[in-house]
XYZ file of C-alpha atoms in Angstrom:
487
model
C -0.160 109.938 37.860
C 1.253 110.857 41.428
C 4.876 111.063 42.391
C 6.540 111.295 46.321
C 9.461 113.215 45.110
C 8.956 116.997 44.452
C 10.798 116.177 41.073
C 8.072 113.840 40.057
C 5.584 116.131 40.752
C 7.150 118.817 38.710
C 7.471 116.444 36.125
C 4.101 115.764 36.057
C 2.990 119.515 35.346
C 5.739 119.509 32.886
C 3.968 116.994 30.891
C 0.542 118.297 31.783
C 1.181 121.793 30.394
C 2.793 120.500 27.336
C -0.463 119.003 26.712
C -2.353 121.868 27.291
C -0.318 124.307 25.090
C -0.582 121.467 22.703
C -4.066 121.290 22.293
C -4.825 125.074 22.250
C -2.141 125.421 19.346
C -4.100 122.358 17.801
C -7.403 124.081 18.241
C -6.180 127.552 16.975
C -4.902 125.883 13.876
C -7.558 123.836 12.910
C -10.246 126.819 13.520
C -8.423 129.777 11.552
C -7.123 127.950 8.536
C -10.579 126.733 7.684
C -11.947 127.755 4.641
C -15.660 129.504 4.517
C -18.180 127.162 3.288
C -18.166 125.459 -0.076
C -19.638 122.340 -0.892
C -21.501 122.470 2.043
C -23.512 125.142 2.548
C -26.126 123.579 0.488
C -26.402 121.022 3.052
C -27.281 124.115 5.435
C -29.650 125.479 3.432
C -32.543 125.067 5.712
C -31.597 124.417 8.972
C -31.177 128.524 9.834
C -34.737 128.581 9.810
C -34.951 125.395 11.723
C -32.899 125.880 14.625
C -33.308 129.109 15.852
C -32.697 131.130 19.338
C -35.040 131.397 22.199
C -35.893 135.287 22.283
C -36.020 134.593 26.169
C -32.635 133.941 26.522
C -32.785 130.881 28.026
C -29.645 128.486 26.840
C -31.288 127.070 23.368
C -29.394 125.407 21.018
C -27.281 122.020 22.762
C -24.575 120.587 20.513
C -23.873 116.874 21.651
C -20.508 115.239 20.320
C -20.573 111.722 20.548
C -18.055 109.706 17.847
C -20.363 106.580 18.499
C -23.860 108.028 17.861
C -24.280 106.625 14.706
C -25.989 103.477 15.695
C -28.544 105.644 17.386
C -29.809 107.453 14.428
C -30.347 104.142 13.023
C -32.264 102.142 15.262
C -33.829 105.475 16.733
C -33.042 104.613 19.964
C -29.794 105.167 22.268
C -28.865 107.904 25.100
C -28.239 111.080 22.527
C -31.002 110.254 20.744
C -33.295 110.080 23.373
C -31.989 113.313 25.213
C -32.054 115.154 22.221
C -36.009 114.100 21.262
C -36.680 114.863 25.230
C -34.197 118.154 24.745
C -36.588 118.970 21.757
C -39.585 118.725 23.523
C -38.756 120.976 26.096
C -37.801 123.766 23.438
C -34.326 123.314 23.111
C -32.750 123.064 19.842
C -30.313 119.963 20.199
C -27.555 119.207 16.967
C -25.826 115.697 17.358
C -22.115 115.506 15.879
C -21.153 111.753 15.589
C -18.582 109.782 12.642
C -19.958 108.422 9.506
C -19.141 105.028 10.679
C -20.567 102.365 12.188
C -18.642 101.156 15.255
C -16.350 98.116 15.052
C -18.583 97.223 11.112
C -16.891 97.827 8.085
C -19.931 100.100 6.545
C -21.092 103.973 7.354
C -23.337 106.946 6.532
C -22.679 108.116 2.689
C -21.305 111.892 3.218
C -21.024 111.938 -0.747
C -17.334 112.679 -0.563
C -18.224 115.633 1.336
C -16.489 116.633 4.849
C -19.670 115.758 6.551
C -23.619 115.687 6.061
C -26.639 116.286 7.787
C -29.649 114.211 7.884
C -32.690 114.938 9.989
C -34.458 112.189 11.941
C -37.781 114.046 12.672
C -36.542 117.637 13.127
C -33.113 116.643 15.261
C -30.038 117.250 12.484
C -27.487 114.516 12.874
C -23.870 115.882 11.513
C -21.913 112.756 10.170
C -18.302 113.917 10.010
C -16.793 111.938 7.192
C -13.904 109.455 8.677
C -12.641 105.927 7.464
C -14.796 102.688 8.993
C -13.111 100.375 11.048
C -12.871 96.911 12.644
C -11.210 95.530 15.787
C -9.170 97.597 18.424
C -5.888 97.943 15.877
C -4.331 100.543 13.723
C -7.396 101.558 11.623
C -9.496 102.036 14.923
C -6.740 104.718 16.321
C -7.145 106.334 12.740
C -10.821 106.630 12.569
C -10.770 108.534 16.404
C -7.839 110.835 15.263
C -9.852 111.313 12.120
C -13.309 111.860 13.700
C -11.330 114.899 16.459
C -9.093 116.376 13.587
C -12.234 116.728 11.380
C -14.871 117.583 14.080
C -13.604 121.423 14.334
C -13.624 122.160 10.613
C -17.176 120.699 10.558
C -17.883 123.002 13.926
C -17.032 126.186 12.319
C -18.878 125.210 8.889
C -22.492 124.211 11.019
C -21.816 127.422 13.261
C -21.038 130.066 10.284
C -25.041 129.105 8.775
C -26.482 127.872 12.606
C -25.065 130.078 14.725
C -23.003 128.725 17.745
C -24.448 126.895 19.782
C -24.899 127.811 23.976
C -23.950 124.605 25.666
C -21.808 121.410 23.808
C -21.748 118.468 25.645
C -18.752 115.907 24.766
C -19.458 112.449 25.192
C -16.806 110.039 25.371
C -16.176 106.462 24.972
C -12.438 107.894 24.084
C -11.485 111.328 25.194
C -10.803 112.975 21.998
C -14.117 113.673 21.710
C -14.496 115.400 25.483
C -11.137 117.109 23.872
C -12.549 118.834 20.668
C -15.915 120.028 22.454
C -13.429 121.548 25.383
C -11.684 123.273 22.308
C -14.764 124.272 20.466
C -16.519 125.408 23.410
C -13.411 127.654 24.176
C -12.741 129.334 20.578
C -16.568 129.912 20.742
C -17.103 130.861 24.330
C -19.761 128.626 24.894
C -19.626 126.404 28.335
C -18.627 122.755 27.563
C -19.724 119.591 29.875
C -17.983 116.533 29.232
C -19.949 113.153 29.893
C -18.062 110.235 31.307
C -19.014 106.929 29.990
C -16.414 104.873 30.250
C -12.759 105.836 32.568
C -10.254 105.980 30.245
C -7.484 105.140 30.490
C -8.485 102.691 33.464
C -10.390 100.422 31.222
C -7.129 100.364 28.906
C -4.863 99.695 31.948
C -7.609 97.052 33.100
C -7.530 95.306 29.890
C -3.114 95.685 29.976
C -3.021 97.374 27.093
C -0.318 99.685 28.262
C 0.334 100.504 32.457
C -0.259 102.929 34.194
C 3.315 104.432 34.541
C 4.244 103.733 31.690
C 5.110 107.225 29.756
C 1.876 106.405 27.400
C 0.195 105.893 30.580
C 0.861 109.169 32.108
C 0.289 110.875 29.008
C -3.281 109.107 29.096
C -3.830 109.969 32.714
C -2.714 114.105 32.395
C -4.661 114.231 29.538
C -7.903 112.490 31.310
C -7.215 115.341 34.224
C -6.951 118.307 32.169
C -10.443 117.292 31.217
C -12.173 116.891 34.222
C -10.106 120.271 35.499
C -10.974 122.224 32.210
C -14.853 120.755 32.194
C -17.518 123.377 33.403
C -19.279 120.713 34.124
C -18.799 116.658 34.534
C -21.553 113.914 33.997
C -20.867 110.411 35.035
C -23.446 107.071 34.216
C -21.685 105.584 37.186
C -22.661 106.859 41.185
C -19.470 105.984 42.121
C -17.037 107.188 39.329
C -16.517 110.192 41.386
C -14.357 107.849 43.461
C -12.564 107.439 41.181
C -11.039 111.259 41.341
C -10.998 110.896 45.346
C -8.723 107.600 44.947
C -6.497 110.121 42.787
C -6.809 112.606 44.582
C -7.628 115.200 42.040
C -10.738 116.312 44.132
C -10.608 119.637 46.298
C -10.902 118.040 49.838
C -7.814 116.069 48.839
C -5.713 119.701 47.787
C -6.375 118.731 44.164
C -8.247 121.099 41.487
C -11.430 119.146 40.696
C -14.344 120.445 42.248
C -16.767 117.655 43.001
C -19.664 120.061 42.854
C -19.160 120.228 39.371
C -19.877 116.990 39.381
C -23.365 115.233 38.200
C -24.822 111.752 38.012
C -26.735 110.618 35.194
C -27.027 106.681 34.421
C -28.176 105.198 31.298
C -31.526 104.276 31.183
C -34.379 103.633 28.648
C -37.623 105.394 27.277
C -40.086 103.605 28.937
C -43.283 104.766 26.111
C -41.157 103.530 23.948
C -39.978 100.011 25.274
C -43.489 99.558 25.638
C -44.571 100.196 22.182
C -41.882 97.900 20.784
C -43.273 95.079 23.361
C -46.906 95.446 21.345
C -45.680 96.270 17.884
C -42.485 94.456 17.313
C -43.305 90.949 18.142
C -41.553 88.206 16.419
C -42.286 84.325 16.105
C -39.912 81.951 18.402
C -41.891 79.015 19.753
C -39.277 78.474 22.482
C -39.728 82.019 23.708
C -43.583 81.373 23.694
C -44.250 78.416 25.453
C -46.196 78.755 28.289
C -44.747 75.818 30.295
C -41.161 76.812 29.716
C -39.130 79.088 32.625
C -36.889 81.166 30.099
C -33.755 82.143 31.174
C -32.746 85.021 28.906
C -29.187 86.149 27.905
C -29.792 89.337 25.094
C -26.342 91.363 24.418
C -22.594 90.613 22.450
C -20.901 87.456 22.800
C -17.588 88.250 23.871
C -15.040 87.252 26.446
C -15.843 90.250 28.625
C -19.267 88.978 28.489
C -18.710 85.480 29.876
C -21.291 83.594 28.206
C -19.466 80.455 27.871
C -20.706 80.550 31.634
C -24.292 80.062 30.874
C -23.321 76.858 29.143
C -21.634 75.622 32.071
C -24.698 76.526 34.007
C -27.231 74.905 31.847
C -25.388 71.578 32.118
C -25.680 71.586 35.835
C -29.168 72.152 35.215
C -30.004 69.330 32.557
C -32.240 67.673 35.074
C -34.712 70.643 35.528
C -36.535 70.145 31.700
C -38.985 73.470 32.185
C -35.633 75.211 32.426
C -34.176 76.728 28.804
C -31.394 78.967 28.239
C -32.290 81.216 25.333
C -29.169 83.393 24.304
C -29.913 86.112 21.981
C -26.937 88.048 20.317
C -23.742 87.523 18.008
C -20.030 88.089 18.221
C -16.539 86.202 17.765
C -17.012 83.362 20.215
C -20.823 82.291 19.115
C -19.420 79.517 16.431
C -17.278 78.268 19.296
C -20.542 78.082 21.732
C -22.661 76.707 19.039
C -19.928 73.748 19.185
C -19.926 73.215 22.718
C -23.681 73.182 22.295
C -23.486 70.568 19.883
C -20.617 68.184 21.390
C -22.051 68.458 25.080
C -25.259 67.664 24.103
C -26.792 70.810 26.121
C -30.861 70.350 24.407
C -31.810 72.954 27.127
C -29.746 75.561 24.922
C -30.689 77.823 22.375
C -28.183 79.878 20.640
C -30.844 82.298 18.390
C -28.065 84.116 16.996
C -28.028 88.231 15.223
C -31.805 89.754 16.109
C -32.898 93.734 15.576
C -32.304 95.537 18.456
C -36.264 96.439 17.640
C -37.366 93.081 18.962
C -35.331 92.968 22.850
C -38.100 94.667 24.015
C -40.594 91.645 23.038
C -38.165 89.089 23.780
C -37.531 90.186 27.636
C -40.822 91.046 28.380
C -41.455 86.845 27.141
C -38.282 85.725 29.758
C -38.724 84.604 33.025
C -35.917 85.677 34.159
C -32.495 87.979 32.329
C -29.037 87.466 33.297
C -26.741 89.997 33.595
C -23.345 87.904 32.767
C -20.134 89.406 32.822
C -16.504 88.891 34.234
C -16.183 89.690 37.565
C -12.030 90.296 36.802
C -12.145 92.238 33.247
C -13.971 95.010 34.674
C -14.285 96.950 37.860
C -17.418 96.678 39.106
C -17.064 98.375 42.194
C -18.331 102.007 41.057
C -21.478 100.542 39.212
C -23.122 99.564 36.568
C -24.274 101.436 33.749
C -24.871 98.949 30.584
C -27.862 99.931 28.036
C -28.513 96.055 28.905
C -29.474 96.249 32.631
C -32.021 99.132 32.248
C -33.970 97.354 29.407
C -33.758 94.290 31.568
C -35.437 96.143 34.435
C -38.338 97.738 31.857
C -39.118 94.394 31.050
C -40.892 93.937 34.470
C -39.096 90.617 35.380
C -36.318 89.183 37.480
C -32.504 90.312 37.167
C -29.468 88.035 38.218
C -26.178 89.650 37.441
C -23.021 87.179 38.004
C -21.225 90.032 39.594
C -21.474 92.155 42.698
C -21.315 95.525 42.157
C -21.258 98.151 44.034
C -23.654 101.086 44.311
C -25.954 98.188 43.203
C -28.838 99.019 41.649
C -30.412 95.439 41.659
C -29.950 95.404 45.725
C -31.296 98.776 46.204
C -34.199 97.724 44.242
C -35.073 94.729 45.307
C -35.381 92.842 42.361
C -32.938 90.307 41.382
C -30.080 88.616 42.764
C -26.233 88.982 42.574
C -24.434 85.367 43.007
C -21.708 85.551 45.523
C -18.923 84.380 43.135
C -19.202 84.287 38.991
C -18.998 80.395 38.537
C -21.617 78.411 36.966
C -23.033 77.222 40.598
C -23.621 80.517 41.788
C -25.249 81.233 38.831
C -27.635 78.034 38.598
C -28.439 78.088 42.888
C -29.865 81.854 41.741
C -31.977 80.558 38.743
C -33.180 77.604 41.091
C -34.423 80.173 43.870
C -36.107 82.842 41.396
C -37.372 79.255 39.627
C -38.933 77.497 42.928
C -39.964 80.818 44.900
C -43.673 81.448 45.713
C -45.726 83.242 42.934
C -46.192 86.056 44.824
C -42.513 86.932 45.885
C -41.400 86.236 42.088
C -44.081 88.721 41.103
C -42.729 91.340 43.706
C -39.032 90.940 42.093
C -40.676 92.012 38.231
C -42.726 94.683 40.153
C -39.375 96.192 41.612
C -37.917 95.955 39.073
C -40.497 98.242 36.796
C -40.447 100.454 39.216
C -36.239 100.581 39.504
C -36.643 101.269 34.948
C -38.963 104.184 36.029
C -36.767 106.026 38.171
C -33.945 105.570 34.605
C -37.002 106.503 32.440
C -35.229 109.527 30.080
C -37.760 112.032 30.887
C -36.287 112.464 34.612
C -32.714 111.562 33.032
C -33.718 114.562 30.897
C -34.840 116.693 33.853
C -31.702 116.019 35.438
C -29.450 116.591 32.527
C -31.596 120.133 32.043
C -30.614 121.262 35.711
C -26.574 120.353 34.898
C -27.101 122.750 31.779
C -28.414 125.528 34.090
C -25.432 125.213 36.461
C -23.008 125.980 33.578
C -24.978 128.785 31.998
C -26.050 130.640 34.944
C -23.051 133.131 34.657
C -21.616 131.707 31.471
C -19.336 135.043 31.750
C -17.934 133.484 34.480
C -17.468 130.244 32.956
C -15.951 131.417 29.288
C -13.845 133.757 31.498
C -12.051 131.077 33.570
C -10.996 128.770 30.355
């Protein structure tokens, strides 16, 4: 938040330093009036002899915080799951700290009434701090993140008393409280802390008017989002134009602010490629539509949501009735699929399959059988204009075939690629005048497009995400006196 007025600005600090001092009282408090372990420790029993230092002195052991990581252990898949296996196998010693619970289900990981528990997936321990599920974007969702970063430095000092601290934490948001805590941690244990930006709160809240931006909650949001990026010794973005975002602020050094852009990294999503293609051979599943050989398949896999706009691939297929080779196969649940199925039904749209829930284990084997994914969003319920950096696109891209998205975006990685389209406006004839030109193009130019676009998922393949997230860990511990000093 920026004020003219000298007042304003003094305001502003006002607020900003109040936040400060109340976090670092926070921290203090939570750190010093926890008990040794207890119940715990027997958790810990064996993980001092599995996660050791490197006698080189090279930065070793990488704790990532992520409140949302859960779903990752599970389907053994995800972007702190794969860094850590690729952290692993590059001798690093990476510990994951995410919530019991599953996000937005009503189920979570069992801690046995205990303040957290660690389970091993291969030899990478996955903490589960112990918090309440929830459901929805209410009451019980604001409890379970004020639950997961009141608990998370407790847990912290329990892991770290057997483990030993760690030499880098990275904190992950969605939310910030997570990017919070690991800034705390990282302090108390004079460690260096990067904080990864995957998603710009609080614009996405203003975006979505849940509150504005100067509004006094919205300030609040906004000092607190700066004293991260300002307290950060390092900052990763998925998006190549987030850092925009700080120049539009002006928060950024050129513009006599105190965020140094150098500290700033880019690392998108992307996808293990070895392992997308394992799941294409070994997790195949029957669907006759998918398989037929005559069909063109136009492939929607992801939620089905308002932000996801896939009421607009109805209105598309109905333009394209007359076109029989031509079936929309839509792959994927959420609160507006009973309406769809409806509209399905009552408009008498035969070139439209709604398939419903499927295991995330099987979107490998269902893209590589499409002849073409769509990327279909809401060009007004998100800002497009830094990016894109959904888990969707990237698997889209591995897949080897065509990519329309019914948004432009900018830094676009579909352009720069070569291998897909972006309609001009996000209407249904946009959309269908794309299908129709990937659908009637010359083999070999719709060959080139799934050839690009291979080659776009190697350059997001996590073993050079991995590289690059290696060389932001050397930045911050090549005088980590320097860094712990400065806090």
């Amino acid at each position: 938040a920026q004020t003219d007025s000298s007042a304003g600005t003094g305001l502003f600090v006002m607020k900003r330093n109040f936040i400060s001092r109340l976090f670092r009282r926070f921290a203090a408090k939570s750190v010093v009036t926890e008990p040794k372990l207890s119940g715990d420790a027997k958790d810990l029993g064996d993980i001092t002899d599995r996660i050791c230092s490197d006698s080189s002195g090279r930065p070793h052991k990488i704790w990532i915080m992520n409140h949302y990581a859960t779903e990752m252990f599970i389907n053994h898949a995800g972007r702190h799951y794969w860094f850590a296996k690729k952290l692993e196998q590059r001798g690093y010693s990476p510990t994951v700290f995410t919530a019991s619970s599953f996000h937005n289900k009503p189920e979570g990981i069992d801690t046995e009434g205990k303040r957290f528990k660690i389970i091993y997936t291969d030899d990478t321990p996955f903490v589960f701090v112990r918090v309440t599920p929830s459901t929805g974007n209410g009451f019980a969702r604001i409890r379970n993140m004020l639950q997961f970063f009141f608990r998370l430095f407790p847990t912290a000092k329990s892991y770290a008393a057997t483990c030993g601290k760690p030499d880098v934490i990275i904190g992950s948001s969605v939310h910030p409280l997570t990017m919070v805590a690991a800034l705390l941690i990282a302090r108390r244990m004079k460690v260096p802390c990067i904080c990864e930006i995957r998603d710009l709160w609080p614009e996405a809240i203003f975006t979505f008017g849940k509150t504005k931006p100067n509004s006094l909650l919205g300030r609040i949001l906004t000092a607190g989002e700066h004293w991260i990026y300002r307290k950060a010794d390092a900052l990763i973005f998925t998006k190549e134009g987030d850092t925009d975002y700080i120049k539009e602020k002006r928060w950024d050094t050129d513009h006599g602010g105190d965020v140094d852009l150098a500290k700033c990294h880019y690392i998108n999503n992307g996808v293990d490629i070895p392992a997308y293609d394992l799941s294409i051979s070994t997790q195949t599943m029957r669907d006759s539509e998918l398989d037929d050989p005559d069909a063109f398949n136009v492939v929607y896999a992801g939620i089905i949501r308002p932000v996801n706009n896939v009421g607009n691939l109805l209105d598309t297929a109905a333009l394209l009735k007359g076109y029989p080779r031509i079936r929309f196969l839509i792959y994927g649940d959420g609160d507006q699929l009973p309406q769809l199925r409806q509209r399905v039904k009552d408009e008498h749209l035969t070139n439209v399959s709604l398939k419903g829930h499927v295991e995330r284990r099987f979107i490998p084997y269902i893209l590589s059988r499409s002849s073409v994914n769509i990327l279909n969003y809401s060009q007004n319920q998100f800002n497009w204009t830094r990016g894109n950096s959904s888990n969707k696109l990237f698997e889209y891209l591995a897949s080897g075939k065509p990519v329309i998205s019914t948004v432009r975006m900018g830094y676009s990685i579909i352009n720069r690629w070569k291998c897909g389209f972006e309609t001009e406006q996000c209407t249904a004839r946009s959309l269908a005048d794309a299908i129709l030109r990937i659908y009637s193009m010359p083999e070999e130019q719709y060959r080139q497009l799934g050839i690009n676009a291979r080659t776009a998922a190697m350059q997001f393949d996590f073993e050079r995400l991995t590289d690059r997230l290696v060389s932001v860990i050397d930045s911050v511990t090549d005088d980590t006196t320097a860094h712990t000093v400065s806090r």
